[in-house]
GROMACS .gro file of C-alpha atoms in nm:
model
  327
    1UNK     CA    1   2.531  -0.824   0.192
    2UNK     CA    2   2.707  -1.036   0.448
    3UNK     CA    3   2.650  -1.332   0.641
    4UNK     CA    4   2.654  -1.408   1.030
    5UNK     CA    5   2.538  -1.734   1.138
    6UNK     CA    6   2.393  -1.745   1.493
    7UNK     CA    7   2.253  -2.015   1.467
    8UNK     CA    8  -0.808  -1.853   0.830
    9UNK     CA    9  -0.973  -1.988   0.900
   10UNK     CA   10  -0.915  -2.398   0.914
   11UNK     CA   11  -0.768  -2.600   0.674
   12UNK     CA   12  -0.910  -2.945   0.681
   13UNK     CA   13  -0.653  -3.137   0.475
   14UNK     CA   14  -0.428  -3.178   0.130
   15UNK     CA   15  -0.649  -3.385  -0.056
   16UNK     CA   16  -0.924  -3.419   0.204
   17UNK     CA   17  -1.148  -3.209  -0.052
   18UNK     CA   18  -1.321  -2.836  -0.018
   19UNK     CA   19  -1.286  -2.782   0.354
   20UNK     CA   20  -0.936  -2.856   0.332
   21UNK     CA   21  -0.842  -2.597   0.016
   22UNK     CA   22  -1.043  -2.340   0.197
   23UNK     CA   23  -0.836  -2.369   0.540
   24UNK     CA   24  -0.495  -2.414   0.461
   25UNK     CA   25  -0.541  -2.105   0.182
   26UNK     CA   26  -0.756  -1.914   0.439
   27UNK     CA   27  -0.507  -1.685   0.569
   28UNK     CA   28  -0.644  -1.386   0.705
   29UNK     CA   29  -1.048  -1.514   0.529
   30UNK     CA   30  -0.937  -1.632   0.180
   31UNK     CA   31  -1.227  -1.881   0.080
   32UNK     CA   32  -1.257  -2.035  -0.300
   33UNK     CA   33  -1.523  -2.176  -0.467
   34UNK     CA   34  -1.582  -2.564  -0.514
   35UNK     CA   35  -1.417  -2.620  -0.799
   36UNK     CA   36  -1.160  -2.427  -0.779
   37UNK     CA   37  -1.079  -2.553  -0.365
   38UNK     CA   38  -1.137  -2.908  -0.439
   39UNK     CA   39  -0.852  -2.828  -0.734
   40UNK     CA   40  -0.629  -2.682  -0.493
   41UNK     CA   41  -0.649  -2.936  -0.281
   42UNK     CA   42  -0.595  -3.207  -0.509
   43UNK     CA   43  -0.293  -3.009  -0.633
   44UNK     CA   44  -0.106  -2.884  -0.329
   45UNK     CA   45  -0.180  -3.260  -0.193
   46UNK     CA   46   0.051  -3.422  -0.465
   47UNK     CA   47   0.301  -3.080  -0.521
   48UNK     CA   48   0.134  -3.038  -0.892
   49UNK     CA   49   0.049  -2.713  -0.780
   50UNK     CA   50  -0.009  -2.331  -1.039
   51UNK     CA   51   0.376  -2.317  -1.008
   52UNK     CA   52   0.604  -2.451  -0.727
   53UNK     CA   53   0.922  -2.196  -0.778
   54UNK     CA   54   0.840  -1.870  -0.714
   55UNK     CA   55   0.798  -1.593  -1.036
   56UNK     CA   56   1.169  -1.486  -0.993
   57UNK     CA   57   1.130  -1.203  -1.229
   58UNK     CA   58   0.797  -1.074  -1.074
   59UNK     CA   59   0.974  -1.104  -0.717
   60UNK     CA   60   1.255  -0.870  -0.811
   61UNK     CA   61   1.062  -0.663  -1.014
   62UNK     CA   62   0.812  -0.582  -0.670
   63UNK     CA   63   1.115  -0.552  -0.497
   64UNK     CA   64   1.328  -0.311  -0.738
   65UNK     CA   65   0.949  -0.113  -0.759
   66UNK     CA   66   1.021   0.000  -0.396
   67UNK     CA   67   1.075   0.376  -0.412
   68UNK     CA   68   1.334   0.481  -0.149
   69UNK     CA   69   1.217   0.711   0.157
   70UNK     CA   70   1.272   1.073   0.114
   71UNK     CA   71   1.582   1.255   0.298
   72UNK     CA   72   1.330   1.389   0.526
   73UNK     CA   73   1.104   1.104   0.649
   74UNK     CA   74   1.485   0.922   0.735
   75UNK     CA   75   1.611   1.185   0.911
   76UNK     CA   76   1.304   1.246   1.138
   77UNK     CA   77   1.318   0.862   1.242
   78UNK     CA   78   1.607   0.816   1.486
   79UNK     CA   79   1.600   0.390   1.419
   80UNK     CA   80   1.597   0.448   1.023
   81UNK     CA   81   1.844   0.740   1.034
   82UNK     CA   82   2.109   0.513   1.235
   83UNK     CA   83   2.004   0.245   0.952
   84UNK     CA   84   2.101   0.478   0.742
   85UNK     CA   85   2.400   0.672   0.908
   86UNK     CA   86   2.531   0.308   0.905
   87UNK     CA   87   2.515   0.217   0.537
   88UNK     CA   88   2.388  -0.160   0.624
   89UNK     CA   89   2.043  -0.321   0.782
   90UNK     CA   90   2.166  -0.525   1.011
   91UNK     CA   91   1.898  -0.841   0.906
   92UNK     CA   92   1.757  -1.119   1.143
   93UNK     CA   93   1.587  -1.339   0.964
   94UNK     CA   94   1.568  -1.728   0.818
   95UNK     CA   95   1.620  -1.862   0.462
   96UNK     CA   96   1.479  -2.216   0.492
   97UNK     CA   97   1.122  -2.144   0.449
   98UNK     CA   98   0.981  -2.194   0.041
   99UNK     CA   99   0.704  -1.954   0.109
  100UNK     CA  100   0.843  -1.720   0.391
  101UNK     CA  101   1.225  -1.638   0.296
  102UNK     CA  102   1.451  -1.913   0.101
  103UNK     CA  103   1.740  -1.866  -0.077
  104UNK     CA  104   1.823  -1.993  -0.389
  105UNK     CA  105   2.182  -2.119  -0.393
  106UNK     CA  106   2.190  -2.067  -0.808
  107UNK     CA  107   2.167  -1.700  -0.796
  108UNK     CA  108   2.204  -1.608  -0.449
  109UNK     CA  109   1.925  -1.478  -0.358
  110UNK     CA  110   1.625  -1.479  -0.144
  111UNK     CA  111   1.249  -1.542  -0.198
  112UNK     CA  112   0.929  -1.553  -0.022
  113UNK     CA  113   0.642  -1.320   0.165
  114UNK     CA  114   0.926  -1.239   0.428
  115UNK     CA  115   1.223  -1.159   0.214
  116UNK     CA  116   1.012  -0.919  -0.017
  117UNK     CA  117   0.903  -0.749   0.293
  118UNK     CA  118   1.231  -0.684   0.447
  119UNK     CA  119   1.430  -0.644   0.123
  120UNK     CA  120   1.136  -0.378  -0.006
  121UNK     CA  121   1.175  -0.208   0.388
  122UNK     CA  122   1.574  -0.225   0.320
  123UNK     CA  123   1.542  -0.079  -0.023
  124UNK     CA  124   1.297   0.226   0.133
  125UNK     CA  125   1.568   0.305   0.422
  126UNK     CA  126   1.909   0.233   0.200
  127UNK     CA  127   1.799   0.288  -0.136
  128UNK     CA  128   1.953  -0.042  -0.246
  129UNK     CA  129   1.830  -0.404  -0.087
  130UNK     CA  130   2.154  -0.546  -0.119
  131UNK     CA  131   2.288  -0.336   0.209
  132UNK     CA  132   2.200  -0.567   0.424
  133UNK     CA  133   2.395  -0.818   0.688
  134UNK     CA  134   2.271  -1.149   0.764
  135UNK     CA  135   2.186  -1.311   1.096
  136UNK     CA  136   2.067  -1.684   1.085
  137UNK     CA  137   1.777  -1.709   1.318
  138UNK     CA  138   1.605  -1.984   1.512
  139UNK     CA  139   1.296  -1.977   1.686
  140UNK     CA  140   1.430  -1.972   2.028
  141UNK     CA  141   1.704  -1.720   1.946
  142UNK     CA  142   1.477  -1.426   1.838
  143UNK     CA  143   1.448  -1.240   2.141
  144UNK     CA  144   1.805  -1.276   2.241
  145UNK     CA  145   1.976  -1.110   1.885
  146UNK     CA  146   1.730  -0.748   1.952
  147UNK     CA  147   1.803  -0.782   2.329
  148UNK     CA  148   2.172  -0.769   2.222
  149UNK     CA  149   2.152  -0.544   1.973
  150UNK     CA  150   2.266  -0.786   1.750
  151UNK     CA  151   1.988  -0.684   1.455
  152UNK     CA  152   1.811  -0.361   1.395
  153UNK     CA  153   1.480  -0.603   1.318
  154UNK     CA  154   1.353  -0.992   1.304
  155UNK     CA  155   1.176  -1.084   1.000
  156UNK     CA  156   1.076  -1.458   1.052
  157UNK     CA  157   0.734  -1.586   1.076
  158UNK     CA  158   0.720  -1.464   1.426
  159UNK     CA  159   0.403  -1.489   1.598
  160UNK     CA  160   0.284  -1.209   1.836
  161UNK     CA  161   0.219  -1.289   2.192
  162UNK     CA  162   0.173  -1.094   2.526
  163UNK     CA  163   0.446  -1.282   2.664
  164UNK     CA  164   0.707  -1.213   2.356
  165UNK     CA  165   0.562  -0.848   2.373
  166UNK     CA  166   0.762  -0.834   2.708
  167UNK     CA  167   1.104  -0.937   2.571
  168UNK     CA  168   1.045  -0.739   2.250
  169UNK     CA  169   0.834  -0.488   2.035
  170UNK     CA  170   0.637  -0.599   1.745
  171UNK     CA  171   0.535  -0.399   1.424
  172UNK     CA  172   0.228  -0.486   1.212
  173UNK     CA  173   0.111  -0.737   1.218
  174UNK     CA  174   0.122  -0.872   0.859
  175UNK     CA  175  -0.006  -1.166   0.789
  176UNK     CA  176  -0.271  -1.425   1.032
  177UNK     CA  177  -0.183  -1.802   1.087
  178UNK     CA  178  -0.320  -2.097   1.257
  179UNK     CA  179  -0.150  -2.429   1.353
  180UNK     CA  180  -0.144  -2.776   1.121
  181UNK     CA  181   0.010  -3.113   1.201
  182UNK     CA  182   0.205  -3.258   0.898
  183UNK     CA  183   0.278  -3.610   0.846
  184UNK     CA  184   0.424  -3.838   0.608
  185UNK     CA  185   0.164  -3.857   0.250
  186UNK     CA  186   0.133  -4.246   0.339
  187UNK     CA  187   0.010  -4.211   0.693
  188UNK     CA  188  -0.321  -4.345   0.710
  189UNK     CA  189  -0.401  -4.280   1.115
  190UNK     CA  190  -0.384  -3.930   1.116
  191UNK     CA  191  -0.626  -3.716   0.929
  192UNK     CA  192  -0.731  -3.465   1.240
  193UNK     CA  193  -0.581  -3.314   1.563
  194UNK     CA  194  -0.774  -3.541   1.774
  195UNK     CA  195  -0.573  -3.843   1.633
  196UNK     CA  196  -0.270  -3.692   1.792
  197UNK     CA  197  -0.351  -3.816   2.118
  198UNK     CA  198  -0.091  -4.040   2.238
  199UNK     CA  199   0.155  -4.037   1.929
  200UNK     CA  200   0.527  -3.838   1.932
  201UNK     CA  201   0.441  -3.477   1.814
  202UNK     CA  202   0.751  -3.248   1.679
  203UNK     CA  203   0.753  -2.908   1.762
  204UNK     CA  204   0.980  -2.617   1.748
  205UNK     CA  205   1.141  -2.501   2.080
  206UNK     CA  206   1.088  -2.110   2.158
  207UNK     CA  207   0.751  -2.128   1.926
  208UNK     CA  208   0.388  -2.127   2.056
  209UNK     CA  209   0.368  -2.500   1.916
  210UNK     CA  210   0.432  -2.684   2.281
  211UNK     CA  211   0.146  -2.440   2.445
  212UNK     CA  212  -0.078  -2.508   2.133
  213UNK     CA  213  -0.079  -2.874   2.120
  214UNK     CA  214  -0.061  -2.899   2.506
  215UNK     CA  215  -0.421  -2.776   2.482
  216UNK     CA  216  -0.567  -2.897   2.160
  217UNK     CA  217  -0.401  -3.224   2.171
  218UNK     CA  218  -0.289  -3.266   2.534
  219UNK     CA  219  -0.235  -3.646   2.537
  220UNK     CA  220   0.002  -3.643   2.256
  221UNK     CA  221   0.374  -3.666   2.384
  222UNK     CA  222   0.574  -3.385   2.282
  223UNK     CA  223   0.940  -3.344   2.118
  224UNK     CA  224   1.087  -3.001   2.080
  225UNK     CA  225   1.298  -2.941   1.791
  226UNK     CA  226   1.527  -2.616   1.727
  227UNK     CA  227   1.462  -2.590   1.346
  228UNK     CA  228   1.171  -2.682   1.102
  229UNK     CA  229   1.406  -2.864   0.886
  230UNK     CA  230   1.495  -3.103   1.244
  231UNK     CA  231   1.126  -3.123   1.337
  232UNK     CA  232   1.092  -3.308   0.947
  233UNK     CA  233   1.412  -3.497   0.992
  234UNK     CA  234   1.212  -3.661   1.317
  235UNK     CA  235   0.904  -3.726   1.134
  236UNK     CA  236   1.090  -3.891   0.820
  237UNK     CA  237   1.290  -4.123   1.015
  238UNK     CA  238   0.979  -4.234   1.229
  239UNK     CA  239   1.122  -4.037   1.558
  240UNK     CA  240   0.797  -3.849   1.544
  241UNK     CA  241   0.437  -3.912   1.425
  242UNK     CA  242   0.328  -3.550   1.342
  243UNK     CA  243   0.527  -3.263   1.331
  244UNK     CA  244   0.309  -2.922   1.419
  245UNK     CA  245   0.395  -2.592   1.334
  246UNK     CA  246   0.228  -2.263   1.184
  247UNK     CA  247  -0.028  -2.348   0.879
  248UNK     CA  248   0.169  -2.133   0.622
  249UNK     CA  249   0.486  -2.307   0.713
  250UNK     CA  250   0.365  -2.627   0.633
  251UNK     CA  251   0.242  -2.503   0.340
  252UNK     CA  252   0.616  -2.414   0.203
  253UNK     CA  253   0.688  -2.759   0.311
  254UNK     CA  254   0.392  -2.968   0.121
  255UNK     CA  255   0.507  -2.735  -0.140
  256UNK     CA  256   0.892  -2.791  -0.155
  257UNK     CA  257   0.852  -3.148  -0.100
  258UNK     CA  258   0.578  -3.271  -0.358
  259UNK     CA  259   0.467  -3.614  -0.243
  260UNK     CA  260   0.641  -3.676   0.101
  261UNK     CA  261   0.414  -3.507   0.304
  262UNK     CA  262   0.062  -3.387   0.351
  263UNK     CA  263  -0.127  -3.219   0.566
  264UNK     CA  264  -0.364  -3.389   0.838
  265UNK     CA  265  -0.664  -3.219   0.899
  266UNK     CA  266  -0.797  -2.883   0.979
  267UNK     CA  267  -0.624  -2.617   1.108
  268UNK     CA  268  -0.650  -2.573   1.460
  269UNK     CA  269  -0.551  -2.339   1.777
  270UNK     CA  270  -0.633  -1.948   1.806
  271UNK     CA  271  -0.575  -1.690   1.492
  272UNK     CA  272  -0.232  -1.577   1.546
  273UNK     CA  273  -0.070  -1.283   1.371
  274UNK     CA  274   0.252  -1.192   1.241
  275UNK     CA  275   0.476  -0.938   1.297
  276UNK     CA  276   0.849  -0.806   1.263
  277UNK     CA  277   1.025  -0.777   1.608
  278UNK     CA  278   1.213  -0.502   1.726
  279UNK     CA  279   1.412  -0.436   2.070
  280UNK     CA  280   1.201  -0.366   2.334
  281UNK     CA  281   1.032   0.000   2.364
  282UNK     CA  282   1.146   0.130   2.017
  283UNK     CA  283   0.905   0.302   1.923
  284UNK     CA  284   1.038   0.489   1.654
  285UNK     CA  285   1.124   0.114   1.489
  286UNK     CA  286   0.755   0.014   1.518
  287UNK     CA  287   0.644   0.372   1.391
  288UNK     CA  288   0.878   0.374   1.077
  289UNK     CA  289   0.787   0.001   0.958
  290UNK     CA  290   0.400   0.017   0.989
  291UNK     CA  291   0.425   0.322   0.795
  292UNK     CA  292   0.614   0.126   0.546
  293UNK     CA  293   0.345  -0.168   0.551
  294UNK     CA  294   0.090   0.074   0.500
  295UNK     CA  295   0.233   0.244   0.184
  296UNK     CA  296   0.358  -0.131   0.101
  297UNK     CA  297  -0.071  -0.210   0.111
  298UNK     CA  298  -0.149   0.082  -0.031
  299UNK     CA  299   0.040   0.045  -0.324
  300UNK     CA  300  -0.086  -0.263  -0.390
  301UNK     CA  301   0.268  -0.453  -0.285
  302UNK     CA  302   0.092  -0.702  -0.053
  303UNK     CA  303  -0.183  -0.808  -0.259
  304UNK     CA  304   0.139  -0.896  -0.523
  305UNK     CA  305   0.363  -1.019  -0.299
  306UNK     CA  306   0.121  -1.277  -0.186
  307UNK     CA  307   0.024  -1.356  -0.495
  308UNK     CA  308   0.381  -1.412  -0.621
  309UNK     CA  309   0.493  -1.619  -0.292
  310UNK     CA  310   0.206  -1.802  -0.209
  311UNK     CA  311  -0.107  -1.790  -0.459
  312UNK     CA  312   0.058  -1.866  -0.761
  313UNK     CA  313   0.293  -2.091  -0.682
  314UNK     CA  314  -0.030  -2.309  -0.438
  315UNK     CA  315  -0.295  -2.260  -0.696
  316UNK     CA  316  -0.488  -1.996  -0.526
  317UNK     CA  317  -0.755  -1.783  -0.679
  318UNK     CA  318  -0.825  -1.551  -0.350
  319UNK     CA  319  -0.655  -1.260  -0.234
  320UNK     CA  320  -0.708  -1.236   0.128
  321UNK     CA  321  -0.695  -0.913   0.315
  322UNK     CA  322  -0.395  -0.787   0.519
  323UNK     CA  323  -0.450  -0.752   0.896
  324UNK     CA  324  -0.499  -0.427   1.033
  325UNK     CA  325  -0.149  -0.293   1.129
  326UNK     CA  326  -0.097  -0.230   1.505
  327UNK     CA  327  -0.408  -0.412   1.613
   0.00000   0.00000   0.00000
């Protein structure tokens, strides 16, 4: 591979008891039991968690399970055949996100609920999940790299919205979200959204974050940030009170950062989904991938996968269900 840098329900809190556990681990309707939430919560709270690095060896092994498309299903898909014809996936993604996609600079490689998703799709198309090159993604430069043909797909977190759906074309969806503010694990004065009224609320630029707290917290004063990793530079040096941003992303962060941040009350804003963007109108991109989500579900690769990136590694007993591709 090669590098190109361009530049559910409601969780009520880490360490704020069942509600919390429930909320933050809810993707998609994952619920625990008592014991087992108020455990979770306790544990993701502090960064004790089942297992904070990710099951390398189970990761790979999902991955390398992957069996490769036949001849035939490639050649009758116009966006996997040039994939093909090409020898490479041309790859827009991130690799800054614990649970999502982040690479580990000892061996190279990448981990997370994204990165098995788009190196299992790479390994069905290519036959290896190495032939891939790299675009560096932000969240206000995902519409421009398909626009430009600059990627053949965007694997990133990336929310769906009628608005993006007019710059772009969106397979699955995947996986469901909802929004959580994070703050620093000694801040006593938030513990819900409604506290967030007139403090200094991070938020990435390009993401649905400004629209969402303009409505669920609409006297807080808002500061866009280009990258998560900016939004919780803010919000350690006291630039920002709260920093807001999809649930399952400040999940990777409680759980990559074990003690320096928690998460301050429930989960809030509408269920969003997410999907993997394409350039606009391709239909035979958005064909070709849900087929390969589907097979990836029916195999049982999703139920793994999120156990590997995110239940194990969180303390999670439940499996949620997928979301129904293409709804």
């Amino acid at each position: 591979m090669s590098n190109k840098s361009y530049s559910r329900r409601q969780f009520l809190s880490l360490g704020l008891g069942l509600a919390g556990a429930t909320a933050l681990f809810g993707l998609a309707g994952c619920s625990e039991g008592p014991s087992d939430a108020a455990a979770t919560s306790a544990a993701a709270a502090t960064g004790a968690s089942a297992g904070v690095d990710i099951d390398k060896d189970a990761f790979n092994e999902l991955v390398a399970s992957i069996e490769p498309a036949a001849d035939d299903v490639i050649e009758a898909n116009s966006w996997a055949k040039a994939i093909k014809d090409a020898g490479t996936f041309r790859l827009g993604a991130t690799r800054t996100s614990a649970i999502f996609s982040q690479l580990d600079e000892r061996d190279g490689k990448v981990y997370g609920f994204d990165a098995g998703l788009y190196l299992g799709l790479i390994r069905y198309i290519l036959g290896d999940e190495t032939k891939y090159d790299y675009t560096q993604l932000t969240s206000d430069t995902r519409e421009s790299v398909l626009q430009n043909d600059t990627v053949d797909a965007v694997f990133a977190s990336y929310t769906i919205t009628d608005k993006r759906k007019e710059q772009v074309s969106f397979a699955g969806p995947y996986l469901s979200t909802q929004y959580a503010a994070l703050v620093l694990a000694d801040n006593t004065d938030i513990n819900s959204v409604d506290d967030l009224a007139g403090k200094k609320v991070a938020v990435q630029s390009g993401s649905t974050g400004p629209d969402v707290v303009a409505q669920y917290a609409p006297e807080a004063e808002v500061q866009e940030f280009s990258k998560d990793d900016e939004c919780r530079a803010a919000l350690e040096q006291g630039r920002v009170d709260a920093y807001v941003v999809d649930n399952t992303l400040q999940m990777g962060n409680v759980v990559k950062n074990p003690g320096k941040y928690r998460i301050a009350g429930g989960a809030f804003g509408p269920e969003e989904y997410l999907g993997i963007g394409v350039k606009l109108g391709n239909t035979d991109a958005v064909d070709f991938i849900n087929t390969f989500l589907k097979k990836f579900e029916d195999d049982g690769n999703w139920e793994k996968l999120y156990k590997i990136s995110l239940a194990d590694r969180c303390g999670v007993d439940t499996i949620p269900e997928p979301p129904a591709i293409g709804a």
